[in-house]
PDB file of C-alpha atoms in Angstrom:
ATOM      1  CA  UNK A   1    -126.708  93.225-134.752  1.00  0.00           C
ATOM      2  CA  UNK A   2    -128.994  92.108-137.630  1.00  0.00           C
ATOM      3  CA  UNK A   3    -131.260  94.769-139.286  1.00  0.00           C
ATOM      4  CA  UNK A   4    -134.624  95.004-137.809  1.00  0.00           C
ATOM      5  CA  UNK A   5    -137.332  93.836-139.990  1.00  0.00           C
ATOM      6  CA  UNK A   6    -140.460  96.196-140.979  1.00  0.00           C
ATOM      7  CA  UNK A   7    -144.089  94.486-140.435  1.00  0.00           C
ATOM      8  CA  UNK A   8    -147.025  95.678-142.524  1.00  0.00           C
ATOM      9  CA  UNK A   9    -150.437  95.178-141.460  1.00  0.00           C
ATOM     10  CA  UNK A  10    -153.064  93.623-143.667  1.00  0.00           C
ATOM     11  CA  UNK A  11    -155.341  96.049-144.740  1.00  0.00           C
ATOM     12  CA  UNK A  12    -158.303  93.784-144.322  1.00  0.00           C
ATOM     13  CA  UNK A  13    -157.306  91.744-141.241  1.00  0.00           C
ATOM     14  CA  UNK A  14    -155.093  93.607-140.235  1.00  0.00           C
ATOM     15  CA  UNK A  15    -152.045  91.034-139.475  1.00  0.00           C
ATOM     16  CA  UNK A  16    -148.588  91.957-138.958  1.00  0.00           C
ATOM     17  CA  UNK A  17    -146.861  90.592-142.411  1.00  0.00           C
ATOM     18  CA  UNK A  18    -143.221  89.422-143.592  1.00  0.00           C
ATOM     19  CA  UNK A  19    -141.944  90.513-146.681  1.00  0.00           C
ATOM     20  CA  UNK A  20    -142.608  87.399-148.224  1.00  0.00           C
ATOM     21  CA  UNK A  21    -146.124  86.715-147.016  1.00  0.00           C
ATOM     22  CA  UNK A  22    -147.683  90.027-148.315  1.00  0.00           C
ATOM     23  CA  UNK A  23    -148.254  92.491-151.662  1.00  0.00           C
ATOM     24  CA  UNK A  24    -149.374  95.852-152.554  1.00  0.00           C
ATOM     25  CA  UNK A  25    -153.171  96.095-153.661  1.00  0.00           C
ATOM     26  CA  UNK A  26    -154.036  96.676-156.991  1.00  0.00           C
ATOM     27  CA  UNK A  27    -157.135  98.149-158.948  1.00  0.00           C
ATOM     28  CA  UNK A  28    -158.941  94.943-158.437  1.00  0.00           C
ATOM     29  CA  UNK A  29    -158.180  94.502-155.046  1.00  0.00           C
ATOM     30  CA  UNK A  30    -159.337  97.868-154.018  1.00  0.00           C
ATOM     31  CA  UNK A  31    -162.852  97.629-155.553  1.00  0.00           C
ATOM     32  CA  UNK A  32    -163.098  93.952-154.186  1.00  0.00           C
ATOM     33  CA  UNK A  33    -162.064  95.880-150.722  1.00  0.00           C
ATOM     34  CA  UNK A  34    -164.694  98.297-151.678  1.00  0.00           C
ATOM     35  CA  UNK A  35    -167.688  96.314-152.113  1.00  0.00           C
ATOM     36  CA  UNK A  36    -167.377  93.809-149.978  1.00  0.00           C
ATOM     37  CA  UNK A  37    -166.000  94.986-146.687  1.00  0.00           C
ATOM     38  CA  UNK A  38    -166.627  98.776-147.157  1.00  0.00           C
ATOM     39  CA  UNK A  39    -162.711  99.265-147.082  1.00  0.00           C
ATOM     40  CA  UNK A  40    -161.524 102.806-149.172  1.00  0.00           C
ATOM     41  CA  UNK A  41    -157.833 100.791-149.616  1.00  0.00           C
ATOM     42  CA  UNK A  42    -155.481 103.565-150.499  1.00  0.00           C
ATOM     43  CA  UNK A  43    -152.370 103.448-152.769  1.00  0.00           C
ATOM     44  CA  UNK A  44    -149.592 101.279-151.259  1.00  0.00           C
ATOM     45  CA  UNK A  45    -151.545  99.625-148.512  1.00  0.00           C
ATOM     46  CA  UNK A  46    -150.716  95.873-147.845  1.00  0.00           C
ATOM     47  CA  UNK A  47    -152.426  92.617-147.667  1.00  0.00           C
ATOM     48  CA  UNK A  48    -151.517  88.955-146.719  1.00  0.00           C
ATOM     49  CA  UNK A  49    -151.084  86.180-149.333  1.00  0.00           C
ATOM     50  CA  UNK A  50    -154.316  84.622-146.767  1.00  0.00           C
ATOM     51  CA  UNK A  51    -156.711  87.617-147.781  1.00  0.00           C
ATOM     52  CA  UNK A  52    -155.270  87.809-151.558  1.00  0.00           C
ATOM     53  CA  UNK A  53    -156.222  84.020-151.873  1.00  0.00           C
ATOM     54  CA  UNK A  54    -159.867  84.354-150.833  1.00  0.00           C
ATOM     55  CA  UNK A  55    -160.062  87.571-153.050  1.00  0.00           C
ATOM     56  CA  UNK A  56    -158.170  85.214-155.991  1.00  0.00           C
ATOM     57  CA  UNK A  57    -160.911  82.442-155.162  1.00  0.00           C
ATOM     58  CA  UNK A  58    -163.861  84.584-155.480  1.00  0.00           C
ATOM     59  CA  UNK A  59    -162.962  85.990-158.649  1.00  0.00           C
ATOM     60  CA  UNK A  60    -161.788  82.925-160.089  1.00  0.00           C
ATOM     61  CA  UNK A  61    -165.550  81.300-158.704  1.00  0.00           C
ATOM     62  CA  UNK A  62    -166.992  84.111-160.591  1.00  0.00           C
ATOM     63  CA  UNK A  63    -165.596  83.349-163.949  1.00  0.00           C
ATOM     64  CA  UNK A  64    -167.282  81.127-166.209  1.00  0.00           C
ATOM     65  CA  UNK A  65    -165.777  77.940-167.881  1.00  0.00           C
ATOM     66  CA  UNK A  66    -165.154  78.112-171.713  1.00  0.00           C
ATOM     67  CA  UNK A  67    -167.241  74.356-172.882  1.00  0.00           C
ATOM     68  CA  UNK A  68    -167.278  73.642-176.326  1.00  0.00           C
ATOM     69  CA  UNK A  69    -171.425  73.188-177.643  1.00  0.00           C
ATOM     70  CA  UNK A  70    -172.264  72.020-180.766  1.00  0.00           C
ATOM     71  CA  UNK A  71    -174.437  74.066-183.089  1.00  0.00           C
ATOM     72  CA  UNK A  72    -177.972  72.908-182.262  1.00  0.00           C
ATOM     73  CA  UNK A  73    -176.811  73.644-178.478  1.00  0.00           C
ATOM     74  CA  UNK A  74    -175.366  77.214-179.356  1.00  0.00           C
ATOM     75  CA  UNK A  75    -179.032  78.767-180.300  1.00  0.00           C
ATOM     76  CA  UNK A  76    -180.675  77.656-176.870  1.00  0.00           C
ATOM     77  CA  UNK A  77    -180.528  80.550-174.693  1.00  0.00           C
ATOM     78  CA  UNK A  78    -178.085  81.231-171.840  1.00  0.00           C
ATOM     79  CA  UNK A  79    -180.000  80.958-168.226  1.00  0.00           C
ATOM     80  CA  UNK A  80    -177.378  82.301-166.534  1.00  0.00           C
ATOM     81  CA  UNK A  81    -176.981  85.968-165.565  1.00  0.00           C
ATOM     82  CA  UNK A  82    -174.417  88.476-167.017  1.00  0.00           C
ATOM     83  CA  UNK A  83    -171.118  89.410-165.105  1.00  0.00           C
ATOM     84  CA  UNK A  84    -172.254  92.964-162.672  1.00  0.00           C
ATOM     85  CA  UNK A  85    -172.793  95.922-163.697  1.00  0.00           C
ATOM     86  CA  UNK A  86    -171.914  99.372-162.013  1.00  0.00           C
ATOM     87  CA  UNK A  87    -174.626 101.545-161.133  1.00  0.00           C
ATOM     88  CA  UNK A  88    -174.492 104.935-159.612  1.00  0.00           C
ATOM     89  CA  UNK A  89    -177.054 103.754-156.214  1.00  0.00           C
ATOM     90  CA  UNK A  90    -175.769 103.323-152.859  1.00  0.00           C
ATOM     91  CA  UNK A  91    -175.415  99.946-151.590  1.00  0.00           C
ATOM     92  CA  UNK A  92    -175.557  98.234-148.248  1.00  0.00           C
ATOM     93  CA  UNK A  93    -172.320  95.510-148.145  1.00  0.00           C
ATOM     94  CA  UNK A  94    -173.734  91.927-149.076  1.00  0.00           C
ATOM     95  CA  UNK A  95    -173.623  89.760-145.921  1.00  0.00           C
ATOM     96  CA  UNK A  96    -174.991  86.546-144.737  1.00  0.00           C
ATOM     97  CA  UNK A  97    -172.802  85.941-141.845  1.00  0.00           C
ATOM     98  CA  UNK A  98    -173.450  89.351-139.419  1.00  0.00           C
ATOM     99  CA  UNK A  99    -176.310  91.771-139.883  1.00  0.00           C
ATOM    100  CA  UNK A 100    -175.541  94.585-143.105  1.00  0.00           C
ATOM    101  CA  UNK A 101    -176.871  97.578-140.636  1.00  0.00           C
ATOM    102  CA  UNK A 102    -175.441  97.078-137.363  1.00  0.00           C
ATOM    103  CA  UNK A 103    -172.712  94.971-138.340  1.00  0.00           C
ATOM    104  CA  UNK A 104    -173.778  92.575-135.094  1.00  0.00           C
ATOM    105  CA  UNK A 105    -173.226  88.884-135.611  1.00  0.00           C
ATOM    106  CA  UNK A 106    -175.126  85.801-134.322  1.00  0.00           C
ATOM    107  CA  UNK A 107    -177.938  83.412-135.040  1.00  0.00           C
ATOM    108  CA  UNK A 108    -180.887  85.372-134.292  1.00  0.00           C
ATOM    109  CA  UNK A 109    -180.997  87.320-137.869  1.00  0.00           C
ATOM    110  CA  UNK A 110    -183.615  87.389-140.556  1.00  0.00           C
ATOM    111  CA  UNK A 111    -183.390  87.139-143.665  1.00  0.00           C
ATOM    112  CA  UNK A 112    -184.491  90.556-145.520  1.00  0.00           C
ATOM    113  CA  UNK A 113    -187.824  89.619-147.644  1.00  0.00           C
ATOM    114  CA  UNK A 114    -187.642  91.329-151.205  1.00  0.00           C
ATOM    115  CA  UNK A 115    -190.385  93.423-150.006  1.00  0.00           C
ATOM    116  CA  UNK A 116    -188.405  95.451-147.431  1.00  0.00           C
ATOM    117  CA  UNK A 117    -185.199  95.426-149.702  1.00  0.00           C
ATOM    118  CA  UNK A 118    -187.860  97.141-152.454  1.00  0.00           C
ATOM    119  CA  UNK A 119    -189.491  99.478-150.307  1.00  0.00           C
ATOM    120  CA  UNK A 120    -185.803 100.727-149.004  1.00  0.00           C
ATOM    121  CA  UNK A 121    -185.060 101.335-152.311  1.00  0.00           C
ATOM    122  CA  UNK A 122    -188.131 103.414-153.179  1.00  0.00           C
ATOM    123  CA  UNK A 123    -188.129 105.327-150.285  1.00  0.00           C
ATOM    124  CA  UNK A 124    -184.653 106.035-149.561  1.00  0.00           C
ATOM    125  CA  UNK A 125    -182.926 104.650-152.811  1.00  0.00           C
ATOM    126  CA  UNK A 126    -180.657 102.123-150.636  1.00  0.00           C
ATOM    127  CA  UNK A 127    -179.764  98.840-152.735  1.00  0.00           C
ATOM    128  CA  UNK A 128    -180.133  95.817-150.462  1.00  0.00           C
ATOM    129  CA  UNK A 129    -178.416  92.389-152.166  1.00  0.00           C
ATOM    130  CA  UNK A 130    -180.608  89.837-152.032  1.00  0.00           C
ATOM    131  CA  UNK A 131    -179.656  87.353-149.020  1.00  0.00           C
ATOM    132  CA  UNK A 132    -178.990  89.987-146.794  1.00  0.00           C
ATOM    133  CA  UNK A 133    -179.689  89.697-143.147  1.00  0.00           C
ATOM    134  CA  UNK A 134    -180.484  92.166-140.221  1.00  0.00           C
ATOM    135  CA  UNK A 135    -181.494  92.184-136.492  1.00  0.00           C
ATOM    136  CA  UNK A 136    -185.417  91.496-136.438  1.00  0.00           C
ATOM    137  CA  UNK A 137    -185.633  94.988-134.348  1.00  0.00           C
ATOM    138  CA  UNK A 138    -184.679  96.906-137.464  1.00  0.00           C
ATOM    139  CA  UNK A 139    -187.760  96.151-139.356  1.00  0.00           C
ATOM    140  CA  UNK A 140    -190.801  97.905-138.641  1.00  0.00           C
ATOM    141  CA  UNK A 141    -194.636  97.591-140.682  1.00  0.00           C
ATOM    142  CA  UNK A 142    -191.997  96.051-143.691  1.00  0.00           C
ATOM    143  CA  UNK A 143    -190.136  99.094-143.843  1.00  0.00           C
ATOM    144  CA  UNK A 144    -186.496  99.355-142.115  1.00  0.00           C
ATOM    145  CA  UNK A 145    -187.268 102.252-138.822  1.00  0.00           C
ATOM    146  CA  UNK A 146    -185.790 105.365-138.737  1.00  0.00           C
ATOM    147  CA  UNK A 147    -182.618 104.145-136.388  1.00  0.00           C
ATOM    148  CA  UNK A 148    -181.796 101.612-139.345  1.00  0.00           C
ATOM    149  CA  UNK A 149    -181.847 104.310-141.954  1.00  0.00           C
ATOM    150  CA  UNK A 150    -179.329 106.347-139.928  1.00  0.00           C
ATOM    151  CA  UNK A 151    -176.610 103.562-139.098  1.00  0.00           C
ATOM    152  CA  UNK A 152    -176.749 101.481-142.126  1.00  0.00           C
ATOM    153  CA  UNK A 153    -173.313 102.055-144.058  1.00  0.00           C
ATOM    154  CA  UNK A 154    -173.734 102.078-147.989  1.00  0.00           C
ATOM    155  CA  UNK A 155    -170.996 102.652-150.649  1.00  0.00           C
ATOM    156  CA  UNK A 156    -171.425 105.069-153.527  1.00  0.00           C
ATOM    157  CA  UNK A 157    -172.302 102.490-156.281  1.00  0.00           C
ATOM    158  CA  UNK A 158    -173.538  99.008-156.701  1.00  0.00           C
ATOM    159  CA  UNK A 159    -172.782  95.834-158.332  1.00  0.00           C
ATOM    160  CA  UNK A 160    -175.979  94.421-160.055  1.00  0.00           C
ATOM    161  CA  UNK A 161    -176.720  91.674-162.352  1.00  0.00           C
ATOM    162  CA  UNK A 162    -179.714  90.784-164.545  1.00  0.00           C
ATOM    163  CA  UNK A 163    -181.546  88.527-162.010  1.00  0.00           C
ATOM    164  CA  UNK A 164    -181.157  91.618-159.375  1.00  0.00           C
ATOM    165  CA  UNK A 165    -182.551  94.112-161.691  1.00  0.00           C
ATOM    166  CA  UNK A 166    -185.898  91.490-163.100  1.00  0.00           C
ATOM    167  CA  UNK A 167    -186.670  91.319-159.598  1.00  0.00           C
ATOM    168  CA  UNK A 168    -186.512  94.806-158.321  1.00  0.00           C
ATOM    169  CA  UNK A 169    -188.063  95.860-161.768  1.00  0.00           C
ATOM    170  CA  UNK A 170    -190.899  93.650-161.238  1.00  0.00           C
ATOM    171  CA  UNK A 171    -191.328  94.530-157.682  1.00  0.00           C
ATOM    172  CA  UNK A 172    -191.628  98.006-158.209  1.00  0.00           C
ATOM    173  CA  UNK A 173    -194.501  97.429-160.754  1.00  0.00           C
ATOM    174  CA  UNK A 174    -196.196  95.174-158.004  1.00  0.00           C
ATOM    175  CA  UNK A 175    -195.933  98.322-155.763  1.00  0.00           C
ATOM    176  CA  UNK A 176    -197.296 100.876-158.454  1.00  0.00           C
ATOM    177  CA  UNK A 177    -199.970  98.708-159.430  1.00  0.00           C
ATOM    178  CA  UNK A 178    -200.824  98.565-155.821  1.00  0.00           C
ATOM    179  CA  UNK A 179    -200.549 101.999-154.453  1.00  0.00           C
ATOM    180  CA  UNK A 180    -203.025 102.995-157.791  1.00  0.00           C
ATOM    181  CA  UNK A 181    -205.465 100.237-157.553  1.00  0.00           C
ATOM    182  CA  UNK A 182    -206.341 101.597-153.894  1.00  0.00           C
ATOM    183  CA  UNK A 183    -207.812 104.883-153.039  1.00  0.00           C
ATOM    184  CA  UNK A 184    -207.147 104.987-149.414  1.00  0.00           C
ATOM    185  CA  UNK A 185    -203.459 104.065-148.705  1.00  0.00           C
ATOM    186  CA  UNK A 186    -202.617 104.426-145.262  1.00  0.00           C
ATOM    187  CA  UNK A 187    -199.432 101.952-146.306  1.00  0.00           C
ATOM    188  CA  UNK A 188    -198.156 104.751-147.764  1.00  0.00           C
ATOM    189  CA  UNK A 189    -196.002 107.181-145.484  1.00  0.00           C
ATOM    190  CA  UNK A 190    -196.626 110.407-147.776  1.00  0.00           C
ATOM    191  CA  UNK A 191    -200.627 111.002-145.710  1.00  0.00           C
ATOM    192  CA  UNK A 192    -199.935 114.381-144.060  1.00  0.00           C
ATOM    193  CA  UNK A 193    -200.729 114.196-140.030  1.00  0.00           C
ATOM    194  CA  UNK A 194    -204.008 116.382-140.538  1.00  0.00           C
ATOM    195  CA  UNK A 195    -205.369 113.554-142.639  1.00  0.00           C
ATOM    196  CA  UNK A 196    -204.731 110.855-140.132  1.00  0.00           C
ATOM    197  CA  UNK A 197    -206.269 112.934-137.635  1.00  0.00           C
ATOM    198  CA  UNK A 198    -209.267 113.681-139.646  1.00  0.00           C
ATOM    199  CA  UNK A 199    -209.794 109.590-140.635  1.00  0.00           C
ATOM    200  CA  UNK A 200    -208.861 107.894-137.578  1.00  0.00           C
ATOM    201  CA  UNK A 201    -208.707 110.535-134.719  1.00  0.00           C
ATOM    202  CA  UNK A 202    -204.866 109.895-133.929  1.00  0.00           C
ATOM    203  CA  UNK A 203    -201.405 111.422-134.831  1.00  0.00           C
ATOM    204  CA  UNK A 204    -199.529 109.428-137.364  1.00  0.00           C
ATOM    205  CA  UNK A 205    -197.369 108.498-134.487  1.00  0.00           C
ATOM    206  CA  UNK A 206    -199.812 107.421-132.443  1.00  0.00           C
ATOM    207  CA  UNK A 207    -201.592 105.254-135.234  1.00  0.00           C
ATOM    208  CA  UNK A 208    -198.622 103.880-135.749  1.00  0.00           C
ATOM    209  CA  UNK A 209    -197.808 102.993-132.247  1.00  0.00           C
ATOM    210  CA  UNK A 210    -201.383 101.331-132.295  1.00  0.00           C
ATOM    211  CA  UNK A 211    -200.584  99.183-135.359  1.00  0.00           C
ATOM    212  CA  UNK A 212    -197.207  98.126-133.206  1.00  0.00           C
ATOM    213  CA  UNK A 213    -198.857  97.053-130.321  1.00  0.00           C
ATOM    214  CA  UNK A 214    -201.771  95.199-131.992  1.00  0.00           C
ATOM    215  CA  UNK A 215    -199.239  93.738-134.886  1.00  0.00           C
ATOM    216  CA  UNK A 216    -199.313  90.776-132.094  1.00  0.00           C
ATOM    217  CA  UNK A 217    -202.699  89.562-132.117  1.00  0.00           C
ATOM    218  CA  UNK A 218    -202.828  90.524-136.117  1.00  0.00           C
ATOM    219  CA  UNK A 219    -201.660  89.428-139.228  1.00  0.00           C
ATOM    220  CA  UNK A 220    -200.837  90.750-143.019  1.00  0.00           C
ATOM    221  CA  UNK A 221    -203.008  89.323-145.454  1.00  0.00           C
ATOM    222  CA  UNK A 222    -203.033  88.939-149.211  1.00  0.00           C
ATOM    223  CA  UNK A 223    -206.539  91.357-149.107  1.00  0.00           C
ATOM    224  CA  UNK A 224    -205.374  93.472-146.305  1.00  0.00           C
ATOM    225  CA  UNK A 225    -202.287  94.667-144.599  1.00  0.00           C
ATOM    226  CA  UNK A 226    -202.174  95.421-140.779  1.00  0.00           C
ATOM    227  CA  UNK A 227    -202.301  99.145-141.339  1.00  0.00           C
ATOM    228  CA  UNK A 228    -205.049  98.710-143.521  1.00  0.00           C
ATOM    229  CA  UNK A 229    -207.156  96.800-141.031  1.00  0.00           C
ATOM    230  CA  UNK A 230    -206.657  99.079-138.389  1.00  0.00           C
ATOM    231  CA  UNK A 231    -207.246 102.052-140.306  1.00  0.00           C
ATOM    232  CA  UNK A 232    -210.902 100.877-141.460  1.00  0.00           C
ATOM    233  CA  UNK A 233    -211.402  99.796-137.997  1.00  0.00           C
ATOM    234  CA  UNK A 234    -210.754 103.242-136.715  1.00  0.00           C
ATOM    235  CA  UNK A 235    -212.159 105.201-139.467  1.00  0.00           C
ATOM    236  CA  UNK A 236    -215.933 103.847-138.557  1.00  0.00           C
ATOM    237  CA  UNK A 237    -215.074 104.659-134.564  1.00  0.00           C
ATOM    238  CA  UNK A 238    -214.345 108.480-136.010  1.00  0.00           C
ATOM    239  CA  UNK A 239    -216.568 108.536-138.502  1.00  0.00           C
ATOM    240  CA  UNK A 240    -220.042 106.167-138.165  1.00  0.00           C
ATOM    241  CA  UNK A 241    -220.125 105.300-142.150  1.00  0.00           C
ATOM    242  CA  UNK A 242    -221.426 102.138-143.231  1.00  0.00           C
ATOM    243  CA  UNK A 243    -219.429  99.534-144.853  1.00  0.00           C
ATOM    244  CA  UNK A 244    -220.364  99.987-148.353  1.00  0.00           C
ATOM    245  CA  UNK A 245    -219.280 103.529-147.931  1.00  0.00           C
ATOM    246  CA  UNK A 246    -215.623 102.256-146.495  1.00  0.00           C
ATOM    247  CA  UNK A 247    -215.324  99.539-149.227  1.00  0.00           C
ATOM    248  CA  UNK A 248    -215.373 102.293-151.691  1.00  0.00           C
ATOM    249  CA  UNK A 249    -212.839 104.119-150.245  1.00  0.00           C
ATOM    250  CA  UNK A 250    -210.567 101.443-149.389  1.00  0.00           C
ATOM    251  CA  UNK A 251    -211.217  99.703-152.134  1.00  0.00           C
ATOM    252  CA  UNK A 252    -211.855  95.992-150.669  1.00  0.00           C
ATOM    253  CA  UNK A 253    -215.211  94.485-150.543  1.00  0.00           C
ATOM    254  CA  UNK A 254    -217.706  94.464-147.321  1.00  0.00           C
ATOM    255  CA  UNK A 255    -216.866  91.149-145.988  1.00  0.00           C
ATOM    256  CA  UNK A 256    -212.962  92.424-145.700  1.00  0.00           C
ATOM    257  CA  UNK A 257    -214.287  95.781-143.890  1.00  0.00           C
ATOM    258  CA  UNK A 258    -216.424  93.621-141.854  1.00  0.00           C
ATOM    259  CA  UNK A 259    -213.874  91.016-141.022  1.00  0.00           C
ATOM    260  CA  UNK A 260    -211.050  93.852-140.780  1.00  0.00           C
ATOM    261  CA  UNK A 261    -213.502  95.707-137.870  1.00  0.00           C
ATOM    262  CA  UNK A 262    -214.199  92.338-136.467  1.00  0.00           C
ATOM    263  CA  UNK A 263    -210.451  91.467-136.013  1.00  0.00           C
ATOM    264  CA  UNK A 264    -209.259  94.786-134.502  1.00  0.00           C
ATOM    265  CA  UNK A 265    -212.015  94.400-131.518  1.00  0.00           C
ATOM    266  CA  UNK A 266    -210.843  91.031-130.537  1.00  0.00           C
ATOM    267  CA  UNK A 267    -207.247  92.277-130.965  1.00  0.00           C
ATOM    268  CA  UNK A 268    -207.718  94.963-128.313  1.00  0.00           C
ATOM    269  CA  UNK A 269    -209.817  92.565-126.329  1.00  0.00           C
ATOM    270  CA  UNK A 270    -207.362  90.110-126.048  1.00  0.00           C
ATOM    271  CA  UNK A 271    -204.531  92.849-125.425  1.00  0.00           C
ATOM    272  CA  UNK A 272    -206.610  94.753-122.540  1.00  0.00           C
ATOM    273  CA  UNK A 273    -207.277  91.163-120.953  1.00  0.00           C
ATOM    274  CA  UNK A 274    -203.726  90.070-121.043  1.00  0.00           C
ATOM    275  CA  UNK A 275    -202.560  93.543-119.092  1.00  0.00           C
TER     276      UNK A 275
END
């Protein structure tokens, strides 16, 4: 009776391999494993010739072609962007194909703006890649809810280039310019729940419940966010002061309070009609 032959599974997809269709991962391999599929490959784990020639085909994608210039050429300046770089941040996989926090497939995700990605990084330092896509019930007020935070997956470092870093470095100083420029930030998730109660008369739960049910009839401007319209709309119910006085503090001009306190009446006219 002939020997029996062993079968290996494929680390990545896990398919029962001959001796001649498979091969033991190497350094490269692993981190490939690592940062795209959140796989921790260990040492003399298998994969298929299949899975080795995507790997082989990204990496050989990635590498740029050696083309002769002549001088006058070799002083314009590259556009391209520099191979990665490592950095010591946790990073969500980079997906297109299934959502990067739930894993779920199917045509019903959204893209991530660079907004959310930015804000998940200041708040929770999480590195989104650009492209990434998630269930639209993840997202909440541009931030990613407190469910998303617990089940996204990240790795312990990330794989950045120069165009990733320009645009989170530029984002971030479009979100410090912001959050100084304006005295009264209710955008900004650090307001202690005695000072939403004093302004507005509600929890910070319950004012943000109220945002989510009138984010329907509302919408984010370049002026004005929805928080931000609500928020001036309530802090006149609690407090009676004029609009001059809430311009100030807000930091928008009268017409914006005026059209902020105009919008948030319909909105809860239209939503108390429609029940």
């Amino acid at each position: 009776m002939p020997p029996k032959s062993n079968y290996f599974k494929c680390v990545l997809c896990s398919k029962c391999t001959k001796p001649k269709e498979r091969a033991t991962v190497n350094k490269d391999i692993t981190k490939y494993l690592r940062r795209k599929f959140l796989i921790e490959a260990k040492d003399g784990d298998i994969i298929c010739n299949k899975c080795r020639h995507i790997f082989r085909k990204e990496k050989d994608h990635k590498v740029l072609p050696c083309v002769k210039t002549s001088k006058s050429s070799s002083q314009t300046p590259a556009t391209f962007s520099p191979p990665s770089v490592s950095l010591k941040i946790p990073s969500t996989s980079k997906s297109h194909a299934y959502c990067c926090i739930c894993k779920k497939p199917g045509p019903k995700l959204i893209v991530i703006s660079p907004d959310v990605r930015t804000a998940t990084y200041v708040d929770n330092s999480i590195l989104i890649p650009s492209g990434n896509r998630c269930c639209p019930n993840h997202i909440c007020d541009g931030h990613l809810n407190d469910d998303a935070l617990c089940r996204i997956k990240t790795t312990d470092e990330s794989f950045v280039n120069r165009t990733y870093l320009l645009e989170i470095m530029n984002k971030m100083r479009k979100k410090i310019r912001e959050s100084t420029s304006r005295r009264l930030n209710f955008d900004d998730s650090n307001l202690s729940e005695p000072d939403y109660i004093t302004m507005t008369g509600l929890s910070k739960i319950n004012f943000s419940e109220v945002c989510s049910t009138l984010s329907k009839y509302l919408k984010n401007t370049p002026a004005r966010t929805i928080t931000t319209t609500v928020a001036i709309f309530l802090c006149k119910l609690k407090s009676g002061m004029s609009n001059r006085f809430l311009s100030t503090i807000f930091c928008v001009s009268k017409s914006i309070v005026r059209r902020a306190f105009n919008s948030v009446g319909q909105a809860f006219y239209v939503r108390i009609c429609s029940s």
